[in-house]
Coordinates of C-alpha atoms in Angstrom, one line a residue:
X1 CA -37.4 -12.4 16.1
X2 CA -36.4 -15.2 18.8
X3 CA -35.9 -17.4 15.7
X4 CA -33.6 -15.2 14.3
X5 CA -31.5 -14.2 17.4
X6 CA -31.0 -18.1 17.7
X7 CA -29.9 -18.6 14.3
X8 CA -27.3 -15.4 15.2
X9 CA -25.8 -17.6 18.1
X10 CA -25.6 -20.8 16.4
X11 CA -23.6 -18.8 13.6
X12 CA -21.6 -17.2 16.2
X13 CA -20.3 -20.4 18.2
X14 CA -19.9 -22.3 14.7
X15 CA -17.7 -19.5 13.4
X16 CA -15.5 -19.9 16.5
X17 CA -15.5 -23.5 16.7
X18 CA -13.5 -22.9 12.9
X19 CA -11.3 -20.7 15.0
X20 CA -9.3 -23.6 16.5
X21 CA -6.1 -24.7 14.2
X22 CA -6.2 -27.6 12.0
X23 CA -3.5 -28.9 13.6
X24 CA -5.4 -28.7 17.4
X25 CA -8.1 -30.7 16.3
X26 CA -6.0 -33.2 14.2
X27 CA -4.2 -33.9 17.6
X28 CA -7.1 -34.1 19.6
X29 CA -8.9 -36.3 17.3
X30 CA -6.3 -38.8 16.7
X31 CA -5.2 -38.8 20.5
X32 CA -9.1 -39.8 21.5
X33 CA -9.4 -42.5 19.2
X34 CA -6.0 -44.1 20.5
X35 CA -4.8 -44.8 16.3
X36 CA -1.4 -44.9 17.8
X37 CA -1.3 -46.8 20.7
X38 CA -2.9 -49.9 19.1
X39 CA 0.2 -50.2 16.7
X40 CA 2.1 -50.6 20.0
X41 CA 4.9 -48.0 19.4
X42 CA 4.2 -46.2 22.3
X43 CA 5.3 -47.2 25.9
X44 CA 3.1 -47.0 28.6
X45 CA 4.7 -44.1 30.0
X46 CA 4.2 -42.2 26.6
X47 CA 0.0 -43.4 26.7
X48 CA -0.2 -41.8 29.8
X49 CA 1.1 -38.6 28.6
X50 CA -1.3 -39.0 25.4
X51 CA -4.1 -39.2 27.3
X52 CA -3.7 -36.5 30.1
X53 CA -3.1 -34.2 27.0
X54 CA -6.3 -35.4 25.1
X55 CA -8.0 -33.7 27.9
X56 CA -7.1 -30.3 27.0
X57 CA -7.9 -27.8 24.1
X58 CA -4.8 -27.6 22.5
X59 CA -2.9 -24.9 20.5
X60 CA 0.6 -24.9 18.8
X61 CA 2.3 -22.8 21.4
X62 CA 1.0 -24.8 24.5
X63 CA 1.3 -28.1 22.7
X64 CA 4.7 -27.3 21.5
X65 CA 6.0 -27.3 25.3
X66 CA 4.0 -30.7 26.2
X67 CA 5.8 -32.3 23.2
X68 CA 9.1 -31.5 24.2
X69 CA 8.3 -32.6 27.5
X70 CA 7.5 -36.1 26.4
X71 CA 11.3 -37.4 27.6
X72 CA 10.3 -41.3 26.2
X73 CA 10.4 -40.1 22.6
X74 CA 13.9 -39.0 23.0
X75 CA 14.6 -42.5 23.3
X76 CA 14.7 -45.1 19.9
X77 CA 12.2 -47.2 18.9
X78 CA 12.7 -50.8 19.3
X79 CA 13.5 -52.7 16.3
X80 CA 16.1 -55.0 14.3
X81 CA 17.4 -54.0 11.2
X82 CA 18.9 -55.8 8.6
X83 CA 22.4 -54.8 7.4
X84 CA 22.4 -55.4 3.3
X85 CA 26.3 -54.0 3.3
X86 CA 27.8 -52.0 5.5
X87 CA 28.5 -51.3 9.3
X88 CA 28.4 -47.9 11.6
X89 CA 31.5 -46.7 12.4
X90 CA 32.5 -45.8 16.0
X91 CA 33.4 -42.1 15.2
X92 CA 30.6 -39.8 14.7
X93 CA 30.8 -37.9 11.2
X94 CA 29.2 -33.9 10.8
X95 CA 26.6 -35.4 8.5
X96 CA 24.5 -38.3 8.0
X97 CA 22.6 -38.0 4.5
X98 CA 19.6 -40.6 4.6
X99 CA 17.7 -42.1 1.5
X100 CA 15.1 -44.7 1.7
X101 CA 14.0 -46.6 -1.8
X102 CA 11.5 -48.8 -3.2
X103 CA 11.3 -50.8 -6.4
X104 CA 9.6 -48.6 -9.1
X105 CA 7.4 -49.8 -11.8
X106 CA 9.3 -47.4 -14.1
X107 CA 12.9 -46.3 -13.6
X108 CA 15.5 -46.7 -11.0
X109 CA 17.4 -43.2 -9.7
X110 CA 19.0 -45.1 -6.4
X111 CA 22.5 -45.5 -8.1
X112 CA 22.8 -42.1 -9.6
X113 CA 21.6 -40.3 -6.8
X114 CA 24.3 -42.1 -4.7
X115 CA 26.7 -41.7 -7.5
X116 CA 26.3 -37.8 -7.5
X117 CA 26.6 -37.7 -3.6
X118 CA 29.8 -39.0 -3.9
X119 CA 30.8 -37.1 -6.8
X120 CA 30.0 -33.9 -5.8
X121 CA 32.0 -34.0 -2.5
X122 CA 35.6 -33.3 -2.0
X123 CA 37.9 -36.2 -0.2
X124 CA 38.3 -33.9 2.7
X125 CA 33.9 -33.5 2.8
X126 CA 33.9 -37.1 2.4
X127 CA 35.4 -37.7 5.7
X128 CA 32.3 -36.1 7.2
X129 CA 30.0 -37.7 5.8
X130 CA 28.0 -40.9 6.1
X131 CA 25.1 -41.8 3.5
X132 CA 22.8 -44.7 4.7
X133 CA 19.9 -46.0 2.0
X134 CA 17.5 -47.7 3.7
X135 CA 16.0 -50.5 0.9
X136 CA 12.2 -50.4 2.2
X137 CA 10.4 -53.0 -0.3
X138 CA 9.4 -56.1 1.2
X139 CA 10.1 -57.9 -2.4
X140 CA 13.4 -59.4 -1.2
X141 CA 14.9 -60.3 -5.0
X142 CA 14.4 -56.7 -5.5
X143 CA 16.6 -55.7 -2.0
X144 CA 19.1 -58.5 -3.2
X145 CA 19.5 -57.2 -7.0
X146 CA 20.0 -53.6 -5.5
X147 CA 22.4 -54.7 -3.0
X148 CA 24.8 -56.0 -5.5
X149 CA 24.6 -53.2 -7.3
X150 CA 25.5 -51.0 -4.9
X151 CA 28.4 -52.8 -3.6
X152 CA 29.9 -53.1 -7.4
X153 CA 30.1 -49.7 -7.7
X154 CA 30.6 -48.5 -4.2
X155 CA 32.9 -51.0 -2.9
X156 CA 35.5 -48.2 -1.6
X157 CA 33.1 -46.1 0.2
X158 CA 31.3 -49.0 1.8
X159 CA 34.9 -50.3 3.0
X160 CA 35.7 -46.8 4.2
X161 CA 32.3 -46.8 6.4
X162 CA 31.0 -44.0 4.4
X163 CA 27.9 -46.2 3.1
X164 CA 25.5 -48.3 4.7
X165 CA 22.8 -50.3 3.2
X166 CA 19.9 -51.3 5.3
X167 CA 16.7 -52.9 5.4
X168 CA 13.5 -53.2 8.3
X169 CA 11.7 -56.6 8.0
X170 CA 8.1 -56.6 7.6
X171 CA 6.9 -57.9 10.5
X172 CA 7.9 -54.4 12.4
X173 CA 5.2 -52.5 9.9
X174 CA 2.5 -51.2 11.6
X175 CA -1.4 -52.0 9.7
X176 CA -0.9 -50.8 6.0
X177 CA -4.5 -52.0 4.8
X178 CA -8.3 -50.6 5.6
X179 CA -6.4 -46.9 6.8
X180 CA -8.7 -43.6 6.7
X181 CA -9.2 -42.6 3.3
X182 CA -7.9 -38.6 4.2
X183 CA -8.4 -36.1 1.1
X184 CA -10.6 -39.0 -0.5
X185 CA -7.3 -40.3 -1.6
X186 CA -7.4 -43.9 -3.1
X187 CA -6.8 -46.7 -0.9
X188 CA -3.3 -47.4 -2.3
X189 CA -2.4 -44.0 -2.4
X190 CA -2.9 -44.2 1.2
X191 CA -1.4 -47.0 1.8
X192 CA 1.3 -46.3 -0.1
X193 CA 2.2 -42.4 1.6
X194 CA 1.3 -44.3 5.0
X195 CA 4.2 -47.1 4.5
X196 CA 6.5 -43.9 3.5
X197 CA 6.2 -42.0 6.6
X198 CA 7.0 -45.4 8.6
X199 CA 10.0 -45.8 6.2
X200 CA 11.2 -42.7 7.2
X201 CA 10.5 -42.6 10.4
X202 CA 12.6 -46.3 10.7
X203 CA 15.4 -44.8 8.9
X204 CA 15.2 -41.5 11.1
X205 CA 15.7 -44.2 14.3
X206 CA 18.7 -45.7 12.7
X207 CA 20.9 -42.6 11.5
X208 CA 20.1 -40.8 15.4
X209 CA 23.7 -41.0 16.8
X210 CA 25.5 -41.8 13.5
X211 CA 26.5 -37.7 13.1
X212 CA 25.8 -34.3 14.5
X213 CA 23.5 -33.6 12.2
X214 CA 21.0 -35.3 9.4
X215 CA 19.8 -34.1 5.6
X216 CA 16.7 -36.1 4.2
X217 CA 17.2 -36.6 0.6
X218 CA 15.1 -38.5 -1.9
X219 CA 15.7 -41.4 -3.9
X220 CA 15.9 -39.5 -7.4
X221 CA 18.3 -36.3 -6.1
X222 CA 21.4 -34.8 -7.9
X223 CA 23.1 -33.0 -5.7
X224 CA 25.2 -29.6 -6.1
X225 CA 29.1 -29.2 -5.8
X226 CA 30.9 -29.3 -2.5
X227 CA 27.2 -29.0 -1.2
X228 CA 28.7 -30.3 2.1
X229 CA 30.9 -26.7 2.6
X230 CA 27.8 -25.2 1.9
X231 CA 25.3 -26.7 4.6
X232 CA 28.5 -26.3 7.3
X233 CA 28.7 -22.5 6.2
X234 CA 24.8 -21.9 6.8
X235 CA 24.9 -24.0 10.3
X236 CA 27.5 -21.6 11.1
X237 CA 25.8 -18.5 10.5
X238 CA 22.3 -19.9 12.2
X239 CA 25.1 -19.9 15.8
X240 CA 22.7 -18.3 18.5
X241 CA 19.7 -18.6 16.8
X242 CA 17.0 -21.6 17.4
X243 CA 16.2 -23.8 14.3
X244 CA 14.1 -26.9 14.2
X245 CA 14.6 -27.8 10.2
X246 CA 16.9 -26.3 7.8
X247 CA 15.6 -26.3 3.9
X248 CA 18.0 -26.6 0.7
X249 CA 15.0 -27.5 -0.9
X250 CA 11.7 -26.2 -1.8
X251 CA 10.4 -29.5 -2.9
X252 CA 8.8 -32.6 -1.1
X253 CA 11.2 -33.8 1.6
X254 CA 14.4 -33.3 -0.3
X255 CA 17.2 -31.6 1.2
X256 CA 15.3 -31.1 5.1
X257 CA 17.9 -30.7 7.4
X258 CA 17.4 -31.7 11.2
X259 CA 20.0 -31.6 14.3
X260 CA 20.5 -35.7 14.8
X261 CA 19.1 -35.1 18.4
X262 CA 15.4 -34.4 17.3
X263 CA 15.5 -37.5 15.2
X264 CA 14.1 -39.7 17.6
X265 CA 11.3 -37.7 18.2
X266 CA 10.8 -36.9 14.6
X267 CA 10.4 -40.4 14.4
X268 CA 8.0 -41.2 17.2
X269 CA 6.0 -38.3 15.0
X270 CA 6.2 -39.8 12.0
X271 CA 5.0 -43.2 13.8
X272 CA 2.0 -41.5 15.4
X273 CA 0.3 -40.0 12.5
X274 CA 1.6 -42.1 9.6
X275 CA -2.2 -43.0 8.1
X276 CA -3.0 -39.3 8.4
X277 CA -1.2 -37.2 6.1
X278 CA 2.0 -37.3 3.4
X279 CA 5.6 -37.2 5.2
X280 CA 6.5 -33.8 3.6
X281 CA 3.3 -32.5 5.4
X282 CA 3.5 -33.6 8.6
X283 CA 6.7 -32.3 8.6
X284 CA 5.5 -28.9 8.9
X285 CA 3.5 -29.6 11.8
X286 CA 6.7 -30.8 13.5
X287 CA 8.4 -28.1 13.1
X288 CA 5.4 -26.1 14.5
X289 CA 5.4 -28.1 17.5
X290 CA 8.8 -27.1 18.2
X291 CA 8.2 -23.4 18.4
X292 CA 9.7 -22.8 14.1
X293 CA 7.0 -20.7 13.0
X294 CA 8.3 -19.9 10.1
X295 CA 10.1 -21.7 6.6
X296 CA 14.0 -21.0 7.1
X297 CA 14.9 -22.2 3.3
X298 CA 18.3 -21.3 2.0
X299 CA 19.1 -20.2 -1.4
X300 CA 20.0 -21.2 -4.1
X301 CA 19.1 -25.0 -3.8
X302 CA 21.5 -27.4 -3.3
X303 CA 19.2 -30.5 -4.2
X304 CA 17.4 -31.0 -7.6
X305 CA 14.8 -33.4 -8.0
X306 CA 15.8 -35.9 -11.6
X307 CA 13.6 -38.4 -11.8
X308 CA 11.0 -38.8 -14.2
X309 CA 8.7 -41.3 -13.1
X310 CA 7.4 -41.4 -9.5
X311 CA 7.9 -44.6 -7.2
X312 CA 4.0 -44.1 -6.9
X313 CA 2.6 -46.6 -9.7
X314 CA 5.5 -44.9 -12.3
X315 CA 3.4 -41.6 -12.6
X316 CA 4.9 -38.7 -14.4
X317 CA 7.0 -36.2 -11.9
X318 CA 8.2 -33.4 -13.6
X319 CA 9.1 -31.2 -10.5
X320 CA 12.2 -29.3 -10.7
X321 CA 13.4 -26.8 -7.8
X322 CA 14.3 -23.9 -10.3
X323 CA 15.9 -22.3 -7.6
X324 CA 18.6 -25.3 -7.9
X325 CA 22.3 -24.4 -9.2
X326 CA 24.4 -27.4 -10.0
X327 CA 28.2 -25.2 -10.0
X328 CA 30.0 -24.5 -6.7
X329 CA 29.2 -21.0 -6.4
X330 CA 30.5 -18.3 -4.2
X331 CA 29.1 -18.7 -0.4
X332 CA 29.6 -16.1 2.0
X333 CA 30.8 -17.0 5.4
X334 CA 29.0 -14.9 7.4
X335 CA 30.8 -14.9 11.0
X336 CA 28.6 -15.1 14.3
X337 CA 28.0 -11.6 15.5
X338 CA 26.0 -9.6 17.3
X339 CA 23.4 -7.5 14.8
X340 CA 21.0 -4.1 15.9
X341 CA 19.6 -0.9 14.4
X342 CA 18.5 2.3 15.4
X343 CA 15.8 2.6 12.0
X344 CA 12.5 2.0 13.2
X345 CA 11.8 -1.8 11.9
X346 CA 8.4 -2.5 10.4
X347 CA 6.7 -5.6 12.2
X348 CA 9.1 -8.7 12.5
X349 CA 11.2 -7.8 9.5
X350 CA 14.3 -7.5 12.2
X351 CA 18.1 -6.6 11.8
X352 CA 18.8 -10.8 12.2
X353 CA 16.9 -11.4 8.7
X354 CA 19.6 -9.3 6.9
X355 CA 22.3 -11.7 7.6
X356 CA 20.7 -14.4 7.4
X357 CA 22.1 -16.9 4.2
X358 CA 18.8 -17.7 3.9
X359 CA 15.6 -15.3 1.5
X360 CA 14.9 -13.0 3.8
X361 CA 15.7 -9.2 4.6
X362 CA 15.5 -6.3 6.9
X363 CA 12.7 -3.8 6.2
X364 CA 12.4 -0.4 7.9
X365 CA 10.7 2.6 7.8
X366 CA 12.2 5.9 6.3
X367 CA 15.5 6.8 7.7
X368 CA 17.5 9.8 8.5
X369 CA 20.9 11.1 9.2
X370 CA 22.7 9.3 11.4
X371 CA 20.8 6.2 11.4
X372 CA 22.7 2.6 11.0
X373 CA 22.4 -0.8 11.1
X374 CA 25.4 -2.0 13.2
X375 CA 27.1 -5.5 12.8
X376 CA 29.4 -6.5 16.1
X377 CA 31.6 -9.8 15.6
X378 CA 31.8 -12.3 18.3
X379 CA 35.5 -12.5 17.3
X380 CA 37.9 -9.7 15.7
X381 CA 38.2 -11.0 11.7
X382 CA 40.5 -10.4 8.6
X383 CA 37.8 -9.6 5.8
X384 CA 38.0 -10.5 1.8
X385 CA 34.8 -9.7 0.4
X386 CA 32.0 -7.4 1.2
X387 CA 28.5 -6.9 -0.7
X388 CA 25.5 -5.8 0.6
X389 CA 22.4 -5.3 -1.3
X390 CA 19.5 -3.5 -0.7
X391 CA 15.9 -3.2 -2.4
X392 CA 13.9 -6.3 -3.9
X393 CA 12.3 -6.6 -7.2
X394 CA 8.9 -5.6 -6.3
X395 CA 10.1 -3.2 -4.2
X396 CA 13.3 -1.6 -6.1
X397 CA 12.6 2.1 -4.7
X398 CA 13.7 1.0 -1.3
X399 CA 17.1 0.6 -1.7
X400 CA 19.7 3.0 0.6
X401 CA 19.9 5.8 -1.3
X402 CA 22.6 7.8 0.6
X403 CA 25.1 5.7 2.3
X404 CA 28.2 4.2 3.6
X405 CA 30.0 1.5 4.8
X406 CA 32.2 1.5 7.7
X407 CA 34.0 -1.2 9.4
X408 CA 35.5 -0.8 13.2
X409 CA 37.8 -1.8 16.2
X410 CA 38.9 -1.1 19.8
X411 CA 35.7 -2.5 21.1
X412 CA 34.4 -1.5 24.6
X413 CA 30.7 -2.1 26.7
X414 CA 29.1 -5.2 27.3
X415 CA 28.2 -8.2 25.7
X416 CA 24.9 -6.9 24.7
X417 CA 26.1 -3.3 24.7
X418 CA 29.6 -4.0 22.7
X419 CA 30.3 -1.3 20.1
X420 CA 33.7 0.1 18.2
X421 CA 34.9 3.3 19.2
X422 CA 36.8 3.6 15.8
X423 CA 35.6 3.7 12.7
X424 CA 36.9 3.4 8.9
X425 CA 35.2 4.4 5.7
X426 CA 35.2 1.8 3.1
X427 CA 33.1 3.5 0.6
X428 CA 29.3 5.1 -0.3
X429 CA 26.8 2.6 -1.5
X430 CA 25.8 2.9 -5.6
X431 CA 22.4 2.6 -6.9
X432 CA 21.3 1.0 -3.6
X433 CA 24.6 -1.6 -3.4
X434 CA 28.0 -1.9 -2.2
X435 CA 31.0 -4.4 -2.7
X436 CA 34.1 -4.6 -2.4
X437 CA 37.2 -7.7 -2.8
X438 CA 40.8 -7.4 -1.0
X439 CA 39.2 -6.1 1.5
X440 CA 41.7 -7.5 3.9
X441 CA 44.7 -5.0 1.8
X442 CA 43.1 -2.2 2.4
X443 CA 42.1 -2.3 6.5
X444 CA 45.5 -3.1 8.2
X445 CA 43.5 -4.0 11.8
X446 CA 41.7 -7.2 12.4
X447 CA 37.7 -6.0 11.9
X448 CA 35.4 -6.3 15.5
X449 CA 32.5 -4.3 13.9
X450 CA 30.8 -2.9 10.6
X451 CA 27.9 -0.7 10.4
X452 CA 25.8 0.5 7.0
X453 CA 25.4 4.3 8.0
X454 CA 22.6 6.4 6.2
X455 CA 24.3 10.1 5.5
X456 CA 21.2 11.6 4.3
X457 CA 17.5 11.2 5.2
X458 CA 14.8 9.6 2.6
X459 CA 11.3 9.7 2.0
X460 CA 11.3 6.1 1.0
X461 CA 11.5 3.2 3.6
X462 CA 14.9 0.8 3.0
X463 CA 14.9 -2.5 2.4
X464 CA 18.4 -4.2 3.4
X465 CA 18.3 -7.8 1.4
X466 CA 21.6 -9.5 2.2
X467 CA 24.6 -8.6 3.8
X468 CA 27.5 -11.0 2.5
X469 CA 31.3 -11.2 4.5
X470 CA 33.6 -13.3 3.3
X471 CA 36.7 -14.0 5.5
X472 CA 40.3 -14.9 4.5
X473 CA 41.5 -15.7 7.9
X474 CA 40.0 -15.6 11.5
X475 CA 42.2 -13.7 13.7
X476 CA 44.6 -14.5 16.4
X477 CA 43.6 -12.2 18.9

């Protein structure tokens, strides 16, 4: 019996030993064994940090406040890069979109994934934008053949400052040979995902004060129309909220976008664990650490994955984002407002997630008369469009099945209690949806406020999926 209550306890502390997060005891591991600080990346200042946080048992939340804390990994790493063609302009563009390439044993993608950037951008987004390819293999005949290339066929855009071509000499590598074999992955396998976080994390350094913010974009990458409009419109509807990475991608690290102020820490990150895991991986546990718990990917992708052989030993890489469209398609705008509901919400499916441009939705349970979901503009705004849908495919029973849609003015209250006092009918929601276009023709005031009002109770809960304004002019006022 005294056996048997021992085995019970062992059991019991092994099962909460399991309880502590992957990501705790990857951190804790790495920072005892010092993997880092031998490469000498780190400055003293940042060792000392390391090692009084070894000392704890971590988890995300509390490490996510010690990392941001760590005020030495603002800073850029120290190295000299080589520019192939190309030089920084003084002016800081809206975007910088990075790429970082290596010869392939089978096919090159590097000129028409530049070639499509281009392309797909109108001369007014082209003023915004700065593209810097970063030519990370150390076979120098290779960088010098590419670099021609490129400046055949993008003279103009070089000239302009729009592209920059750059390269990091192999003496600032860290060890790429004898790394920990994680997953029972092959030793070049290793070595080769291990030199890819490094060259990104080089090319993250470089592009931190070229641009307000940065996309990550692979080597192999077509790219949709005006995509540019696009990634401003979502930025502007995320105003007020906190975001770490913005996704117009589901696939590897294409089409990650990052706020250019986090890109020196991103690639202190990258730096720190590069032997451990791939980049798109360690991603996630950056984001983590920054308090994003969750994905925030925007549909439909903007970035389609074209090549067919990988830049790993030529392998076959068929991946395609299916949720890509190629054709400029119709973007709401989505102004910054203020969003609540009286419906009582299930868990954290909250009144923010309907507006969001990105696939997510409100959820609540059943409501009755009277009930609403209010939307309060930070500005008064001249409205074109209007659709809202509710109901998913899984769950297509609950949609609003008695409805309207009223927009307001003559705000009064506070900030966080500002409501309209007046209130117009626009029309009843159909089979779970409304929409309407000239919106602006048929409301003669400049809109402050619009609320989805439920005129009849239901047994079933609502689901609202998306709520889409699109605004012909900003108003005066």
């Amino acid at each position: 019996m005294r056996h048997n209550l021992k085995y019970f306890d062992k059991m019991r502390c092994l099962r909460k030993r399991s309880a502590v997060s992957f990501l705790g005891v990857l951190v804790i591991c790495l920072l005892f064994m010092n993997l880092y600080i031998e490469d000498g990346y780190v400055l003293e200042g940042d060792k000392q940090l390391i090692r009084e946080t070894a000392t704890h048992q971590l988890n995300p939340e509390r490490y996510a406040h010690t990392y941001k804390d760590l005020s030495n990994f603002s800073g850029s790493i120290n190295i000299s890069y080589r520019y192939l063609a190309g030089t920084p302009l003084p002016r800081k563009r809206y975007l910088t979109i990075g790429l970082s390439s290596v010869k392939r044993k089978k096919g090159n993608y590097l000129l028409e994934t530049i070639k499509s950037i281009f392309e797909q951008s109108s001369y007014e987004e082209l003023k915004e934008i700065t593209v810097v390819v970063q030519l990370a293999d150390f076979d120098s005949a290779w960088c010098e053949g590419m670099v021609q290339d490129i400046s055949q066929k993008f003279a103009h855009h070089i000239i302009a400052g729009r592209l920059i071509v750059i390269h990091v000499p192999e003496e600032y590598y860290p060890i790429l040979d004898g790394l920990k074999r994680n997953y029972n992955d092959p030793e070049d396998r290793v070595k080769f995902r291990s030199k890819q976080n490094v060259d990104y994390a080089f090319l993250l350094n470089f592009c931190a004060n070229l641009s307000d913010y940065y996309v990550m974009l692979e080597d192999d990458v077509r790219c949709s129309k005006n995509f540019l409009t696009t990634v401003k419109k979502v930025i502007t509807s995320r105003e007020g909220s906190y975001w770490v990475t913005l996704e117009f991608s589901k696939l590897g690290y294409i089409g990650k976008l990052y706020h250019s102020h986090d890109l020196p820490r991103l690639a202190h990150f990258l730096l720190m664990f590069y032997q451990e895991m791939p980049c798109d991986w360690l991603l996630i546990h950056f984001r983590g650490l920054l308090a994003q718990k969750e994905v925030i990917r925007f549909k439909p992708s903007l970035f389609q994955h074209m090549g067919y052989y990988s830049s790993y030993k030529g392998a076959e890489n068929k991946l395609k984002d299916d949720d890509f469209e190629e054709e400029s398609f119709d973007i709401p705008d989505n102004p910054p407002a203020n969003l609540h509901t009286n419906m009582n919400v299930f868990e954290n499916y909250e009144a923010s997630k309907a507006y969001s441009s990105i696939d997510e939705y409100f959820w609540g349970k059943p409501p009755s008369t009277g009930d609403f979901y209010g939307i309060v503009f930070e500005k008064p705004i001249k409205i074109s469009k209007i659709k809202v849908i509710t109901g998913t495919e899984d769950r297509q029973n609950d949609i609003l099945h008695y409805g309207a849609l009223e927009v307001g003015e003559k705000i009064v209250g506070s900030r966080i209690g500002r409501k309209c006092t007046t209130y117009l009918r626009l029309g009843e929601f159909k089979n779970g949806n409304f929409e309407m276009t000239d919106v602006e023709h048929k409301v003669l005031f400049d809109i402050s406020c619009m609320r989805i009002l439920v005129t009849k109770s239901q047994k079933e809960w609502l689901i609202i999926r998306s709520i889409s304004i699109w605004t012909s002019q900003t108003s005066s006022q």
